[in-house]
Coordinates of C-alpha atoms in Angstrom, one line a residue:
X1 CA 0.2 -0.2 0.2
X2 CA 3.0 2.5 -0.1
X3 CA 3.4 1.9 -3.6
X4 CA 1.9 5.6 -5.3
X5 CA -0.7 6.2 -7.7
X6 CA 2.3 6.5 -10.7
X7 CA 3.7 3.1 -9.5
X8 CA 0.9 1.3 -9.1
X9 CA -0.3 2.6 -12.6
X10 CA 3.0 1.6 -14.0
X11 CA 3.1 -2.1 -12.8
X12 CA -0.2 -2.7 -13.9
X13 CA -1.6 -3.2 -10.2
X14 CA -3.9 0.1 -9.9
X15 CA -7.4 -1.5 -8.4
X16 CA -5.8 -4.3 -7.4
X17 CA -5.4 -2.5 -3.7
X18 CA -7.1 -0.2 -1.8
X19 CA -6.9 3.5 -3.0
X20 CA -5.4 4.9 0.3
X21 CA -1.3 5.8 -0.3
X22 CA 0.5 4.8 3.0
X23 CA 3.5 5.7 4.0
X24 CA 6.2 3.0 6.1
X25 CA 5.5 5.2 9.5
X26 CA 1.8 4.4 9.3
X27 CA 2.9 0.7 8.7
X28 CA 4.8 0.5 11.5
X29 CA 2.1 1.6 13.5
X30 CA 0.0 -1.4 12.1
X31 CA 2.4 -3.7 12.7
X32 CA 3.0 -3.0 16.2
X33 CA -0.9 -2.4 17.0
X34 CA -1.1 -5.9 15.5
X35 CA 1.6 -7.3 17.8
X36 CA 0.7 -6.4 20.6
X37 CA -3.1 -7.8 20.2
X38 CA -1.6 -11.4 20.6
X39 CA -1.8 -11.7 24.2
X40 CA 1.5 -14.6 24.5
X41 CA 5.0 -14.5 22.8
X42 CA 4.7 -17.7 20.9
X43 CA 1.9 -16.4 18.4
X44 CA 4.0 -12.6 18.5
X45 CA 6.5 -14.7 16.8
X46 CA 4.6 -16.6 14.3
X47 CA 3.4 -13.0 13.3
X48 CA 6.5 -11.5 13.1
X49 CA 8.2 -14.3 10.9
X50 CA 5.4 -13.8 8.8
X51 CA 6.1 -10.3 8.4
X52 CA 9.5 -11.1 7.7
X53 CA 8.2 -13.6 4.9
X54 CA 5.9 -10.5 3.5
X55 CA 7.8 -7.9 3.6
X56 CA 11.5 -7.6 4.9
X57 CA 12.1 -4.2 4.6
X58 CA 9.1 -3.5 7.5
X59 CA 10.2 -6.4 9.2
X60 CA 13.4 -4.8 9.6
X61 CA 12.9 -1.3 10.2
X62 CA 9.6 -2.2 12.9
X63 CA 12.8 -4.5 14.5
X64 CA 15.4 -1.7 14.1
X65 CA 13.2 1.0 15.4
X66 CA 11.5 -1.2 18.3
X67 CA 14.5 -3.6 19.4
X68 CA 13.9 -3.6 22.9
X69 CA 10.2 -5.0 22.3
X70 CA 10.7 -7.1 19.5
X71 CA 13.9 -8.7 20.3
X72 CA 12.7 -11.1 23.0
X73 CA 10.2 -12.3 20.8
X74 CA 12.1 -12.5 17.3
X75 CA 15.1 -14.0 19.6
X76 CA 15.4 -15.4 23.5
X77 CA 13.7 -16.5 25.2
X78 CA 10.9 -16.4 22.9
X79 CA 12.8 -18.2 19.9
X80 CA 13.7 -21.8 22.6
X81 CA 9.8 -22.3 23.0
X82 CA 9.7 -21.6 19.0
X83 CA 12.4 -24.1 18.2
X84 CA 10.5 -26.7 20.7
X85 CA 6.8 -26.2 18.6
X86 CA 8.7 -25.9 15.1
X87 CA 7.1 -28.9 13.6
X88 CA 3.5 -26.9 14.9
X89 CA 4.2 -23.3 13.7
X90 CA 6.1 -24.3 10.4
X91 CA 4.9 -22.1 7.7
X92 CA 7.2 -21.5 5.0
X93 CA 10.8 -22.6 3.7
X94 CA 13.5 -20.7 5.2
X95 CA 17.2 -21.6 4.7
X96 CA 18.8 -24.7 4.0
X97 CA 17.9 -28.0 5.5
X98 CA 21.2 -30.3 4.4
X99 CA 20.8 -34.3 6.0
X100 CA 23.9 -36.6 6.7
X101 CA 22.3 -38.6 3.7
X102 CA 23.2 -35.5 1.8
X103 CA 27.1 -36.3 1.7
X104 CA 28.6 -36.3 -1.3
X105 CA 26.2 -34.1 -2.5
X106 CA 26.3 -31.2 -0.5
X107 CA 27.5 -28.7 -3.2
X108 CA 24.4 -28.9 -5.1
X109 CA 22.2 -28.3 -2.0
X110 CA 23.8 -25.2 -1.6
X111 CA 24.0 -24.3 -5.4
X112 CA 20.1 -24.6 -4.9
X113 CA 19.7 -21.7 -2.4
X114 CA 18.8 -18.6 -5.4
X115 CA 21.2 -16.0 -3.6
X116 CA 24.8 -16.1 -5.4
X117 CA 26.5 -13.8 -2.7
X118 CA 26.2 -15.1 0.3
X119 CA 28.5 -13.6 3.3
X120 CA 27.4 -15.2 6.4
X121 CA 26.1 -18.7 7.4
X122 CA 24.9 -19.1 10.7
X123 CA 24.9 -23.6 11.1
X124 CA 23.7 -25.3 13.8
X125 CA 23.1 -29.4 14.1
X126 CA 20.6 -28.7 16.7
X127 CA 22.0 -30.7 18.9
X128 CA 22.3 -28.5 22.3
X129 CA 19.7 -25.4 21.4
X130 CA 19.6 -22.7 24.4
X131 CA 19.5 -24.5 27.4
X132 CA 16.5 -26.7 26.1
X133 CA 18.7 -30.2 24.7
X134 CA 18.6 -31.8 21.3
X135 CA 16.1 -30.6 19.0
X136 CA 17.4 -31.7 15.9
X137 CA 15.8 -29.9 12.6
X138 CA 13.6 -27.8 15.0
X139 CA 16.8 -25.9 15.7
X140 CA 16.3 -24.1 12.9
X141 CA 15.0 -21.2 14.4
X142 CA 18.4 -20.6 15.8
X143 CA 20.6 -19.6 12.4
X144 CA 16.9 -17.8 11.3
X145 CA 16.8 -15.1 14.3
X146 CA 20.4 -14.9 14.7
X147 CA 20.7 -13.7 10.8
X148 CA 17.7 -12.0 11.9
X149 CA 19.4 -9.9 14.2
X150 CA 22.6 -9.8 11.9
X151 CA 20.9 -6.9 9.7
X152 CA 18.3 -5.6 12.3
X153 CA 21.5 -4.9 14.9
X154 CA 24.6 -4.7 12.6
X155 CA 22.9 -3.3 9.0
X156 CA 24.4 -6.9 7.1
X157 CA 22.2 -7.4 4.4
X158 CA 19.6 -10.4 4.4
X159 CA 20.2 -11.4 0.6
X160 CA 24.3 -12.2 2.0
X161 CA 23.0 -14.4 5.3
X162 CA 22.3 -18.0 5.0
X163 CA 20.5 -19.8 7.9
X164 CA 21.7 -24.0 7.7
X165 CA 20.3 -26.8 9.7
X166 CA 23.1 -29.6 9.8
X167 CA 20.9 -32.7 9.7
X168 CA 22.6 -35.7 11.3
X169 CA 19.6 -37.0 13.4
X170 CA 18.4 -36.7 16.9
X171 CA 18.5 -38.9 20.2
X172 CA 15.4 -37.2 21.5
X173 CA 12.7 -39.6 21.8
X174 CA 9.9 -37.5 22.1
X175 CA 11.2 -35.5 18.8
X176 CA 11.2 -39.3 16.9
X177 CA 7.9 -40.3 18.1
X178 CA 6.5 -36.4 17.0
X179 CA 3.9 -36.9 14.3
X180 CA 4.9 -33.0 13.2
X181 CA 8.6 -33.9 13.7
X182 CA 10.5 -32.4 10.2
X183 CA 13.7 -33.8 10.4
X184 CA 15.6 -37.0 10.0
X185 CA 13.7 -39.6 12.4
X186 CA 17.0 -41.5 13.2
X187 CA 19.2 -41.7 16.1
X188 CA 23.1 -39.0 15.6
X189 CA 25.3 -39.9 13.7
X190 CA 28.5 -39.6 15.3
X191 CA 32.5 -40.0 14.6
X192 CA 34.4 -40.1 11.4
X193 CA 31.1 -40.3 9.1
X194 CA 29.9 -36.8 10.9
X195 CA 33.5 -35.5 10.9
X196 CA 33.6 -36.9 7.2
X197 CA 29.9 -34.6 6.7
X198 CA 31.3 -31.1 8.2
X199 CA 34.4 -31.1 6.3
X200 CA 32.6 -31.4 3.2
X201 CA 29.9 -29.0 4.2
X202 CA 32.7 -26.2 4.9
X203 CA 35.0 -27.2 1.7
X204 CA 31.2 -26.7 -0.6
X205 CA 30.7 -23.6 1.0
X206 CA 34.5 -22.4 0.4
X207 CA 33.9 -23.8 -2.9
X208 CA 30.4 -22.0 -3.9
X209 CA 31.1 -18.6 -1.7
X210 CA 34.4 -17.7 -1.5
X211 CA 37.1 -18.2 1.1
X212 CA 35.9 -15.5 3.2
X213 CA 33.0 -16.3 3.6
X214 CA 31.7 -15.9 7.7
X215 CA 30.8 -19.3 8.9
X216 CA 29.1 -19.0 12.5
X217 CA 28.8 -22.2 14.7
X218 CA 26.1 -22.2 17.0
X219 CA 24.4 -24.9 19.5
X220 CA 26.7 -28.0 18.6
X221 CA 27.1 -30.2 21.3
X222 CA 30.0 -29.5 24.2
X223 CA 32.4 -32.1 22.7
X224 CA 31.7 -30.9 18.9
X225 CA 31.9 -27.6 19.8
X226 CA 35.4 -27.2 21.3
X227 CA 37.3 -29.2 18.7
X228 CA 35.2 -28.2 15.3
X229 CA 36.4 -24.4 16.7
X230 CA 40.3 -25.6 16.9
X231 CA 39.6 -27.6 13.7
X232 CA 38.5 -24.7 11.2
X233 CA 39.6 -22.0 12.9
X234 CA 43.0 -21.6 11.4
X235 CA 41.1 -23.0 7.8
X236 CA 38.3 -20.7 7.5
X237 CA 36.5 -17.7 8.4
X238 CA 34.9 -19.3 11.3
X239 CA 33.5 -18.4 15.5
X240 CA 31.5 -20.2 17.7
X241 CA 28.9 -17.9 18.9
X242 CA 28.3 -20.3 22.1
X243 CA 32.1 -20.0 23.2
X244 CA 33.7 -17.0 21.8
X245 CA 30.4 -14.1 21.4
X246 CA 29.0 -15.0 24.7
X247 CA 33.0 -15.0 26.1
X248 CA 33.1 -11.4 24.8
X249 CA 29.4 -10.2 26.5
X250 CA 30.4 -11.8 29.4
X251 CA 33.8 -9.9 29.8
X252 CA 32.2 -6.8 28.5
X253 CA 29.6 -6.9 31.6
X254 CA 32.5 -7.8 33.9
X255 CA 34.7 -5.2 32.8
X256 CA 32.3 -2.4 33.0
X257 CA 31.3 -4.0 36.8
X258 CA 34.7 -3.1 37.7
X259 CA 33.9 0.8 37.5
X260 CA 31.2 -0.1 40.2
X261 CA 33.6 -2.6 42.5
X262 CA 36.5 -0.6 41.6
X263 CA 38.9 -3.4 41.4
X264 CA 41.2 -4.7 38.9
X265 CA 40.1 -7.3 37.0
X266 CA 43.2 -9.8 38.5
X267 CA 41.6 -8.5 42.3
X268 CA 38.5 -10.8 41.6
X269 CA 38.1 -14.8 42.3
X270 CA 35.7 -16.0 39.6
X271 CA 33.5 -19.6 40.4
X272 CA 31.6 -20.3 37.3
X273 CA 28.8 -22.6 37.7
X274 CA 28.6 -25.0 34.8
X275 CA 31.7 -26.2 32.7
X276 CA 31.0 -26.2 28.8
X277 CA 31.2 -24.1 26.3
X278 CA 29.9 -20.9 27.9
X279 CA 31.7 -20.8 31.0
X280 CA 34.8 -22.3 29.8
X281 CA 35.0 -19.9 26.9
X282 CA 34.5 -16.9 29.2
X283 CA 37.2 -18.4 31.7
X284 CA 39.8 -18.7 28.3
X285 CA 38.4 -14.9 27.9
X286 CA 39.0 -12.8 31.2
X287 CA 42.3 -15.2 31.5
X288 CA 43.4 -13.0 28.6
X289 CA 42.0 -10.3 29.0
X290 CA 44.2 -10.5 32.9
X291 CA 47.1 -10.6 30.5
X292 CA 46.2 -7.8 29.2
X293 CA 46.2 -6.0 32.1
X294 CA 49.7 -7.5 32.7
X295 CA 49.0 -10.3 35.3
X296 CA 50.9 -13.5 34.7
X297 CA 49.2 -16.6 32.9
X298 CA 49.7 -18.2 36.1
X299 CA 48.3 -16.0 38.3
X300 CA 45.4 -15.3 35.9
X301 CA 44.8 -19.0 35.6
X302 CA 44.5 -18.8 39.8
X303 CA 41.8 -17.2 39.8
X304 CA 39.3 -19.2 37.9
X305 CA 37.3 -21.5 39.2
X306 CA 34.6 -23.6 37.8
X307 CA 31.5 -26.3 39.1
X308 CA 30.3 -28.5 37.4
X309 CA 27.3 -31.0 38.2
X310 CA 29.7 -33.5 39.9
X311 CA 30.9 -30.3 42.2
X312 CA 34.0 -28.5 42.1
X313 CA 36.5 -29.4 39.1
X314 CA 39.9 -30.5 40.8
X315 CA 42.6 -32.1 39.6
X316 CA 41.8 -35.4 41.7
X317 CA 38.2 -35.7 42.3
X318 CA 37.5 -39.0 42.9
X319 CA 34.5 -38.8 40.4
X320 CA 36.4 -38.2 37.3
X321 CA 34.8 -36.4 33.7
X322 CA 37.4 -34.0 33.5
X323 CA 38.0 -33.4 29.6
X324 CA 40.6 -31.4 28.1
X325 CA 38.8 -28.3 28.6
X326 CA 38.4 -28.7 31.8
X327 CA 41.3 -29.8 33.3
X328 CA 42.8 -26.8 32.0
X329 CA 41.4 -25.0 35.3
X330 CA 41.3 -28.4 37.2
X331 CA 43.6 -26.9 40.3
X332 CA 44.8 -28.8 43.5
X333 CA 42.5 -28.7 46.2
X334 CA 39.9 -30.4 48.2
X335 CA 36.5 -31.9 46.3
X336 CA 33.5 -29.8 47.4
X337 CA 30.0 -31.0 46.2
X338 CA 28.2 -28.2 45.9
X339 CA 27.9 -24.7 44.6
X340 CA 26.7 -23.6 48.1
X341 CA 29.7 -24.9 49.7
X342 CA 32.1 -23.4 46.8
X343 CA 31.0 -20.0 47.6
X344 CA 31.7 -20.5 51.3
X345 CA 34.8 -21.6 51.0
X346 CA 36.8 -19.8 47.8
X347 CA 34.5 -16.3 48.4
X348 CA 34.0 -15.5 45.1
X349 CA 33.7 -11.8 43.9
X350 CA 32.3 -12.9 40.5
X351 CA 29.7 -15.6 40.0
X352 CA 28.8 -16.8 37.0
X353 CA 26.2 -19.5 36.1
X354 CA 25.4 -20.7 32.3
X355 CA 25.1 -24.3 33.2
X356 CA 21.1 -24.1 32.6
X357 CA 20.0 -25.0 35.0
X358 CA 17.2 -22.9 36.5
X359 CA 17.3 -21.2 40.2
X360 CA 20.2 -22.7 41.0
X361 CA 21.8 -19.5 42.9
X362 CA 19.3 -19.7 45.9
X363 CA 18.8 -17.0 48.5
X364 CA 21.5 -18.6 50.4
X365 CA 24.0 -18.2 47.7
X366 CA 23.2 -14.8 47.1
X367 CA 23.5 -13.5 50.9
X368 CA 26.9 -15.1 51.2
X369 CA 28.2 -13.6 48.1
X370 CA 26.6 -9.8 49.7
X371 CA 28.2 -11.1 53.0
X372 CA 31.8 -11.8 51.2
X373 CA 31.6 -9.0 49.1
X374 CA 30.9 -4.5 49.1
X375 CA 29.4 -4.8 45.6
X376 CA 29.1 -8.6 44.4
X377 CA 29.3 -9.5 40.7
X378 CA 26.2 -11.9 39.9
X379 CA 25.6 -13.1 36.4
X380 CA 22.6 -15.6 35.8
X381 CA 23.8 -16.1 31.8
X382 CA 21.6 -19.0 30.8
X383 CA 18.5 -18.9 28.5
X384 CA 15.5 -19.0 28.3
X385 CA 14.3 -17.2 31.2
X386 CA 13.1 -20.6 32.6
X387 CA 16.8 -22.1 32.7
X388 CA 18.2 -18.8 34.6
X389 CA 20.1 -19.2 38.1
X390 CA 18.1 -16.7 39.6
X391 CA 15.9 -13.4 39.2
X392 CA 17.0 -10.0 38.9
X393 CA 13.7 -9.7 42.0
X394 CA 16.1 -11.9 43.9
X395 CA 19.8 -10.6 43.0
X396 CA 18.6 -7.0 44.3
X397 CA 16.3 -7.8 47.5
X398 CA 18.4 -10.8 48.4
X399 CA 21.6 -8.5 48.4
X400 CA 19.6 -5.7 49.9
X401 CA 20.4 -3.7 46.6
X402 CA 24.5 -4.3 46.0
X403 CA 24.5 -6.8 43.3
X404 CA 25.8 -6.2 40.1
X405 CA 23.9 -7.9 38.8
X406 CA 23.2 -9.2 34.3
X407 CA 21.2 -11.5 32.6
X408 CA 21.1 -13.9 29.4
X409 CA 17.2 -13.5 29.1
X410 CA 15.7 -9.8 29.5
X411 CA 14.0 -9.3 33.1
X412 CA 12.0 -6.2 34.0
X413 CA 12.7 -3.2 36.4
X414 CA 13.3 -4.2 39.8
X415 CA 12.0 -1.5 43.0
X416 CA 13.9 -2.2 45.9
X417 CA 13.9 0.6 48.6
X418 CA 12.4 3.6 46.6
X419 CA 14.8 2.8 44.2
X420 CA 14.9 1.1 40.5
X421 CA 17.3 -1.5 39.3
X422 CA 17.7 -1.8 35.4
X423 CA 19.2 -5.3 34.7
X424 CA 21.8 -5.4 32.0
X425 CA 21.0 -8.1 29.2
X426 CA 24.2 -10.3 28.8
X427 CA 22.7 -11.3 25.3
X428 CA 25.4 -12.2 22.5
X429 CA 23.3 -9.5 20.5
X430 CA 25.5 -6.9 21.4
X431 CA 28.8 -8.6 19.8
X432 CA 28.2 -11.2 17.2
X433 CA 26.5 -8.7 14.7
X434 CA 29.2 -6.2 15.2
X435 CA 31.9 -8.9 14.7
X436 CA 30.5 -10.0 11.6
X437 CA 30.1 -6.9 10.3
X438 CA 33.5 -6.1 10.9
X439 CA 35.1 -9.4 9.5
X440 CA 33.0 -9.4 6.3
X441 CA 33.7 -5.4 5.2
X442 CA 37.1 -6.2 6.0
X443 CA 37.7 -9.3 4.3
X444 CA 38.7 -11.3 7.2
X445 CA 39.8 -15.0 6.7
X446 CA 40.7 -16.3 9.9
X447 CA 39.0 -14.9 13.6
X448 CA 41.6 -14.5 16.1
X449 CA 40.7 -14.2 20.0
X450 CA 42.3 -10.5 20.0
X451 CA 39.4 -10.1 17.9
X452 CA 36.9 -10.9 20.7
X453 CA 39.0 -9.5 23.6
X454 CA 39.4 -6.2 21.3
X455 CA 35.3 -6.6 21.0
X456 CA 34.5 -7.2 24.6
X457 CA 36.6 -3.9 25.3
X458 CA 34.7 -1.7 23.0
X459 CA 31.4 -3.0 24.0
X460 CA 32.1 -2.0 27.6
X461 CA 33.3 1.2 26.8
X462 CA 30.3 2.0 25.6
X463 CA 28.7 1.9 29.1
X464 CA 28.2 5.1 30.5
X465 CA 28.0 6.7 34.0
X466 CA 24.3 6.7 33.7
X467 CA 24.3 2.9 32.8
X468 CA 26.1 2.0 35.7
X469 CA 24.2 4.4 37.8
X470 CA 20.7 2.3 36.7
X471 CA 22.2 -1.0 37.8
X472 CA 23.2 -2.0 33.6
X473 CA 26.6 -3.0 33.0
X474 CA 25.7 -2.9 29.2
X475 CA 24.3 -0.1 26.9
X476 CA 20.4 -0.1 26.6
X477 CA 19.4 -2.9 23.7
X478 CA 17.7 0.6 22.2
X479 CA 21.5 1.6 21.2
X480 CA 22.7 -1.7 20.1
X481 CA 23.2 -0.6 16.1
X482 CA 25.2 1.9 17.1
X483 CA 27.5 -0.6 19.5
X484 CA 27.9 -2.7 16.7
X485 CA 29.2 -0.1 14.1
X486 CA 31.5 0.9 16.7
X487 CA 32.7 -2.9 17.5
X488 CA 33.0 -3.3 13.4
X489 CA 34.9 0.2 13.4
X490 CA 37.4 -1.2 16.4
X491 CA 38.1 -4.7 14.4
X492 CA 38.8 -2.9 11.3
X493 CA 41.2 -0.9 12.7
X494 CA 43.1 -3.7 14.1
X495 CA 42.6 -5.8 11.2
X496 CA 43.5 -3.4 9.0
X497 CA 46.8 -2.7 11.7
X498 CA 47.5 -5.9 11.8
X499 CA 48.2 -6.9 8.1
X500 CA 44.9 -9.5 8.4
X501 CA 42.3 -7.6 6.2
X502 CA 41.8 -8.6 2.6
X503 CA 39.8 -5.3 1.2
X504 CA 41.9 -2.9 -0.1
X505 CA 42.5 0.3 -0.6
X506 CA 42.0 0.7 3.3
X507 CA 39.3 2.8 4.0
X508 CA 40.1 6.6 5.2
X509 CA 37.5 7.4 7.5
X510 CA 36.4 3.7 8.6
X511 CA 32.9 4.5 10.5
X512 CA 32.0 6.2 7.1
X513 CA 32.9 3.6 4.8
X514 CA 31.0 0.9 6.9
X515 CA 28.2 3.0 7.4
X516 CA 27.9 3.5 3.6
X517 CA 27.4 -0.3 3.7
X518 CA 24.4 -1.2 6.0
X519 CA 21.3 -2.0 4.9
X520 CA 18.5 0.5 4.3
X521 CA 14.7 0.0 5.4
X522 CA 13.5 2.5 2.8
X523 CA 11.5 1.3 0.0
X524 CA 13.1 2.2 -3.7
X525 CA 10.9 4.9 -5.7
X526 CA 11.0 3.9 -9.4
X527 CA 9.9 5.8 -12.0
X528 CA 10.9 4.5 -15.3
X529 CA 11.3 6.2 -18.4
X530 CA 8.3 6.0 -21.4
X531 CA 8.8 5.7 -24.6
X532 CA 6.2 6.1 -27.3
X533 CA 6.8 3.3 -29.3
X534 CA 5.4 3.5 -33.2
X535 CA 1.7 2.4 -33.7
X536 CA 1.7 1.5 -29.9
X537 CA -0.5 3.9 -27.4
X538 CA 0.5 4.5 -24.0
X539 CA -1.9 2.8 -21.1
X540 CA -1.3 5.8 -19.4

């Protein structure tokens, strides 16, 4: 309905639309009115995904201008429920489904994708979707949602983005018996056959789209995530958001919190509840940041403690269960079975939850953190909301308003003793869109860990005194597009300085260059020239 009368006449659709010509502003208002009309977030998700299929520019403009309202529906926490119900709400194909039975023909399947200029791929095998476990092909909601944020939060053009599910089966018995399940109905393929399949996918991707195509790994199982990152990071332009993106956003929050606690990073003791991709990724980047601060690697490692399902991670634990990633942080210490006893014994100043165990930070644990620290730092980063280690209200009330709190899922502001506390949401969306934007525009072919350290520092630098006074350790989500651009500029400065950029000549004004490449949600206007062909009457 935004087509002008002249445009309607030129295209031959005059009369096929109502006569009123509306503008995009009015259309956005109509979208928001419909969005609010639904009484649950799953129906809102279905509505906005339908809008993305019908009118991409309107979808992105609404999401960009109302990110704080719409992002919890387009992505976490609602996307978790959407993935669980994916077979029920499935409407229209979006992205590529590549199965283990397509082995030997992956390149041909990539050629079926109608867009030829793909710059960024988000791929999952669906084994560990958020904190919900193995959802198989239902995990497609994650790549679709992530890439929507690539565009909405960093201005990466949607035609350059491709969501992919690598379907190797599922070990989720409920899904295998679900008549609406849309994936392969077989147990997961593992071992050499799985590795060969992923190898072929990566090789086919580069053959089809080029060496500097960004491949973001998302929600792979712990045992695959770490080894695939190490396997591919020096051969392809790739990163794992669950390990590196989570690490960067968590480190940014920690760095911002230092302005409240008035401590150096190395003056803190860290306890991580959870020893999977997220926690180990954060721990490694925190160590790297301490070294950047001037602390030795040995001293930095001594500040980090992990707690998994079997208790404190120590060198001589009787239950064993130490993989190579955990073993790095294992220490010679007495075994402690419970988190509350770990907090009592070690007296951490920073407690980070990334174990997807809801309500794990009990009132007692929060009270202990508050009794041991003037300003305890407590991050409950697990998604979706049902898996959060504690709520914002618990953190503030049980600490008597002294906690520096951040969460993975959004929480409403908390009123406590006359003060309003706004929770900082430690969402990866502060990091991965800006990283992707910088990497794509500069032609980076390998992504070193330094990029995530610099991204975390750049994000922390954008937290204002006013944000900190309100309890936030992240900028408000309404500012996230500008955050992404500044992170991209920071990355551009770094990669050109280090000789890692393949795009030449180097832009003199990198911010101006980056902003000039961003996606526009404006409708295109066209008034083609009319020619009077001999013997032909104009229909206008």
